[in-house]
Short mmCIF file of C-alpha atoms in Angstrom, two decimals:
data_model
loop_
_atom_site.label_atom_id
_atom_site.label_comp_id
_atom_site.label_asym_id
_atom_site.label_seq_id
_atom_site.Cartn_x
_atom_site.Cartn_y
_atom_site.Cartn_z
CA UNK G 1 -16.80 -4.20 3.66
CA UNK G 2 -13.60 -4.05 5.71
CA UNK G 3 -12.92 -0.79 7.53
CA UNK G 4 -9.56 -0.05 9.14
CA UNK G 5 -8.88 2.56 11.81
CA UNK G 6 -5.49 3.60 13.09
CA UNK G 7 -5.05 5.42 16.38
CA UNK G 8 -3.46 7.82 17.04
CA UNK G 9 -3.43 9.70 13.74
CA UNK G 10 -0.25 11.50 14.80
CA UNK G 11 2.29 10.97 17.54
CA UNK G 12 5.32 12.96 18.68
CA UNK G 13 7.74 11.42 21.17
CA UNK G 14 11.27 12.04 22.43
CA UNK G 15 14.01 9.73 21.29
CA UNK G 16 14.37 6.51 23.28
CA UNK G 17 10.72 5.99 24.16
CA UNK G 18 8.95 2.71 23.58
CA UNK G 19 5.70 3.23 21.72
CA UNK G 20 2.61 1.41 20.51
CA UNK G 21 0.64 2.07 17.34
CA UNK G 22 -2.88 0.68 17.14
CA UNK G 23 -4.85 -0.75 14.25
CA UNK G 24 -8.44 -1.99 14.41
CA UNK G 25 -10.47 -3.66 11.68
CA UNK G 26 -14.13 -4.60 11.40
CA UNK G 27 -13.99 -7.92 9.52
CA UNK G 28 -11.96 -10.54 11.38
CA UNK G 29 -11.96 -13.09 8.53
CA UNK G 30 -8.48 -12.18 7.35
CA UNK G 31 -5.66 -14.11 5.69
CA UNK G 32 -2.96 -11.93 7.21
CA UNK G 33 -2.12 -8.36 8.17
CA UNK G 34 0.79 -6.25 6.96
CA UNK G 35 2.44 -3.26 8.57
CA UNK G 36 4.14 -0.74 6.29
CA UNK G 37 6.28 2.33 6.69
CA UNK G 38 6.03 5.32 4.34
CA UNK G 39 8.49 8.21 4.23
CA UNK G 40 7.25 11.53 2.78
CA UNK G 41 6.87 11.35 -1.00
CA UNK G 42 8.01 7.73 -1.14
CA UNK G 43 6.51 4.31 -1.69
CA UNK G 44 5.62 1.85 1.07
CA UNK G 45 8.17 -0.39 2.75
CA UNK G 46 6.87 -3.66 4.17
CA UNK G 47 7.83 -4.04 7.84
CA UNK G 48 6.04 -7.13 9.07
CA UNK G 49 3.52 -9.66 7.80
CA UNK G 50 1.49 -11.59 10.38
CA UNK G 51 -0.41 -14.64 9.17
CA UNK G 52 -3.89 -15.18 10.58
CA UNK G 53 -2.64 -18.21 12.56
CA UNK G 54 0.11 -16.19 14.26
CA UNK G 55 -0.14 -14.08 17.41
CA UNK G 56 2.95 -11.96 16.83
CA UNK G 57 5.90 -11.30 14.57
CA UNK G 58 9.21 -9.63 15.37
CA UNK G 59 11.85 -7.86 13.31
CA UNK G 60 14.62 -6.07 15.17
CA UNK G 61 13.09 -3.34 17.37
CA UNK G 62 9.65 -3.92 15.87
CA UNK G 63 7.05 -6.30 17.22
CA UNK G 64 3.58 -6.70 15.77
CA UNK G 65 0.77 -8.55 17.48
CA UNK G 66 -2.54 -9.77 16.09
CA UNK G 67 -5.78 -10.51 17.90
CA UNK G 68 -7.96 -11.60 15.02
CA UNK G 69 -11.09 -12.31 17.05
CA UNK G 70 -11.21 -8.79 18.43
CA UNK G 71 -10.09 -7.18 15.17
CA UNK G 72 -6.94 -5.58 16.54
CA UNK G 73 -3.26 -5.36 15.77
CA UNK G 74 -0.54 -3.36 17.47
CA UNK G 75 2.92 -2.34 16.31
CA UNK G 76 5.41 -1.93 19.14
CA UNK G 77 8.57 0.08 18.47
CA UNK G 78 11.28 -0.25 21.10
CA UNK G 79 13.81 2.47 21.87
CA UNK G 80 12.57 4.85 19.19
CA UNK G 81 15.07 6.78 17.08
CA UNK G 82 14.72 9.91 14.89
CA UNK G 83 15.11 7.63 11.85
CA UNK G 84 11.84 5.95 12.81
CA UNK G 85 9.97 9.15 11.91
CA UNK G 86 7.52 8.22 9.14
CA UNK G 87 3.89 7.27 8.57
CA UNK G 88 2.97 3.74 9.58
CA UNK G 89 0.14 1.96 7.78
CA UNK G 90 -1.62 -1.29 8.60
CA UNK G 91 -3.47 -3.37 6.02
CA UNK G 92 -5.46 -6.55 6.65
CA UNK G 93 -5.95 -8.96 3.74
CA UNK G 94 -9.49 -10.36 3.53
CA UNK G 95 -9.61 -11.97 0.12
CA UNK G 96 -6.15 -13.31 -0.58
CA UNK G 97 -3.84 -10.57 -1.88
CA UNK G 98 -6.50 -7.85 -1.38
CA UNK G 99 -5.43 -5.25 1.18
CA UNK G 100 -7.52 -2.60 2.90
CA UNK G 101 -5.50 0.30 4.29
CA UNK G 102 -5.98 2.42 7.35
CA UNK G 103 -5.31 6.16 7.31
CA UNK G 104 -1.96 5.72 9.02
CA UNK G 105 -0.19 7.03 12.10
CA UNK G 106 2.27 9.85 11.47
CA UNK G 107 5.18 9.43 13.89
CA UNK G 108 7.75 12.06 14.78
CA UNK G 109 10.66 11.07 17.02
CA UNK G 110 12.50 14.11 18.36
CA UNK G 111 16.25 13.99 19.10
CA UNK T 1 19.06 -4.45 -9.81
CA UNK T 2 15.83 -6.10 -8.82
CA UNK T 3 12.56 -4.55 -7.84
CA UNK T 4 9.65 -2.46 -8.98
CA UNK T 5 10.16 0.66 -11.06
CA UNK T 6 7.62 3.37 -11.73
CA UNK T 7 8.00 6.16 -14.24
CA UNK T 8 7.89 9.03 -14.43
CA UNK T 9 8.40 10.20 -10.85
CA UNK T 10 6.45 13.39 -11.52
CA UNK T 11 3.82 13.91 -14.22
CA UNK T 12 1.85 16.96 -15.18
CA UNK T 13 -1.33 16.73 -17.19
CA UNK T 14 -3.52 19.30 -18.81
CA UNK T 15 -7.24 18.88 -18.39
CA UNK T 16 -8.72 16.68 -21.11
CA UNK T 17 -5.52 14.71 -21.70
CA UNK T 18 -4.97 11.00 -21.17
CA UNK T 19 -1.71 10.03 -19.51
CA UNK T 20 -0.08 6.64 -18.92
CA UNK T 21 1.89 5.68 -15.83
CA UNK T 22 4.44 2.90 -16.15
CA UNK T 23 5.02 0.05 -13.70
CA UNK T 24 7.66 -2.61 -14.39
CA UNK T 25 8.89 -5.45 -12.17
CA UNK T 26 11.66 -8.03 -12.48
CA UNK T 27 10.67 -10.03 -9.41
CA UNK T 28 8.77 -12.65 -11.45
CA UNK T 29 5.68 -11.89 -9.36
CA UNK T 30 2.30 -13.02 -10.67
CA UNK T 31 0.06 -10.31 -9.22
CA UNK T 32 0.26 -6.56 -9.77
CA UNK T 33 -1.81 -3.70 -8.32
CA UNK T 34 -2.45 0.01 -8.75
CA UNK T 35 -3.35 2.19 -5.76
CA UNK T 36 -4.17 5.86 -5.40
CA UNK T 37 -3.17 7.90 -2.33
CA UNK T 38 -4.61 11.32 -1.52
CA UNK T 39 -3.08 13.61 1.12
CA UNK T 40 -3.62 12.35 4.64
CA UNK T 41 -5.52 9.30 3.46
CA UNK T 42 -4.88 5.60 3.13
CA UNK T 43 -4.43 3.83 -0.17
CA UNK T 44 -7.38 2.90 -2.37
CA UNK T 45 -7.27 0.11 -4.95
CA UNK T 46 -7.81 1.10 -8.60
CA UNK T 47 -7.13 -2.11 -10.57
CA UNK T 48 -5.37 -5.39 -10.03
CA UNK T 49 -4.14 -8.27 -12.16
CA UNK T 50 -3.48 -11.79 -10.91
CA UNK T 51 -2.26 -13.17 -14.25
CA UNK T 52 -1.25 -12.00 -17.72
CA UNK T 53 -4.13 -10.88 -19.96
CA UNK T 54 -6.54 -10.64 -17.02
CA UNK T 55 -7.35 -7.76 -14.68
CA UNK T 56 -10.12 -6.73 -12.31
CA UNK T 57 -11.57 -3.43 -11.11
CA UNK T 58 -10.85 -2.26 -7.62
CA UNK T 59 -12.82 0.18 -5.49
CA UNK T 60 -12.22 3.30 -7.61
CA UNK T 61 -11.74 2.13 -11.24
CA UNK T 62 -13.88 4.79 -12.92
CA UNK T 63 -11.80 7.01 -15.22
CA UNK T 64 -8.85 4.60 -15.30
CA UNK T 65 -7.80 1.76 -17.61
CA UNK T 66 -5.06 -0.88 -17.52
CA UNK T 67 -3.51 -3.65 -19.58
CA UNK T 68 -1.43 -6.72 -18.68
CA UNK T 69 0.15 -7.98 -21.88
CA UNK T 70 3.38 -9.05 -20.20
CA UNK T 71 4.05 -10.46 -16.74
CA UNK T 72 6.59 -7.72 -16.08
CA UNK T 73 4.44 -4.71 -16.98
CA UNK T 74 1.14 -3.23 -15.75
CA UNK T 75 0.62 0.30 -17.16
CA UNK T 76 -2.16 2.54 -15.86
CA UNK T 77 -3.88 5.10 -18.08
CA UNK T 78 -5.60 8.04 -16.42
CA UNK T 79 -8.28 9.17 -18.83
CA UNK T 80 -10.01 12.52 -19.20
CA UNK T 81 -13.06 10.89 -17.57
CA UNK T 82 -11.26 10.88 -14.21
CA UNK T 83 -12.51 14.13 -12.68
CA UNK T 84 -9.97 14.53 -9.89
CA UNK T 85 -6.78 12.75 -10.95
CA UNK T 86 -4.27 14.76 -8.92
CA UNK T 87 -2.83 12.20 -6.49
CA UNK T 88 0.10 9.94 -5.68
CA UNK T 89 -0.08 6.63 -7.59
CA UNK T 90 1.54 3.49 -6.27
CA UNK T 91 2.14 0.17 -8.02
CA UNK T 92 2.55 -3.04 -6.02
CA UNK T 93 3.30 -6.69 -6.71
CA UNK T 94 2.75 -9.98 -4.93
CA UNK T 95 4.50 -13.30 -5.61
CA UNK T 96 1.54 -15.58 -6.32
CA UNK T 97 -2.05 -15.28 -7.45
CA UNK T 98 -3.70 -16.56 -4.28
CA UNK T 99 -2.96 -17.32 -0.68
CA UNK T 100 -2.53 -14.01 1.05
CA UNK T 101 1.01 -13.08 0.10
CA UNK T 102 3.12 -10.11 1.06
CA UNK T 103 2.80 -7.05 -1.18
CA UNK T 104 5.77 -4.97 -2.29
CA UNK T 105 5.54 -1.40 -3.51
CA UNK T 106 7.25 0.77 -6.09
CA UNK T 107 8.44 4.36 -5.44
CA UNK T 108 5.30 6.00 -6.83
CA UNK T 109 4.33 8.60 -9.44
CA UNK T 110 2.94 11.98 -8.44
CA UNK T 111 0.39 13.21 -10.96
CA UNK T 112 -0.69 16.84 -11.03
CA UNK T 113 -3.41 18.27 -13.25
CA UNK T 114 -2.71 21.80 -14.39
#
């Protein structure tokens, strides 16, 4: 059964810093991996989807990498802003449309 | 206005009552999902449906029931058999039945048992 771990569980940084969020998973036979953002009391917003054949995916200040063989993905956020404050969740897909979620990293960016 | 709608936003239930959470989508997506989120935890899959009139149990289906009579709608009923139903419930959709597609989420329903 897939298990997903996200480190750190919480992170507080000053505005402008570049930061890296880590996601590790135990079963490397994945179709893809999604990164989501969740604001308090809200639903999830999809940030990036990396297919199993890809090494990385970029959207604006966000860059996600995938190392399937080692069971790792990282989300890089450049020049962080207070509006980036949220919980970030990663979710690998093992069975085609079946996601397993990590516990998330709660990010606070201070002005 | 396209997307996924969930209603109500907040729901209060007395012990012993069944309640139904609504999820509607106008994205023409084939697959729909129900997840449960508890404080400080990741999401856990309750039920999913890849096609109309068919659905499958997820990891924590006990005490829940669903139906998929229309492509646009996937209601979730929380029955009195669910011993700890207080949680945040999220509905999601995906464009096609198979192939590892992106999932999109609704705004959620917060259920509280009084």
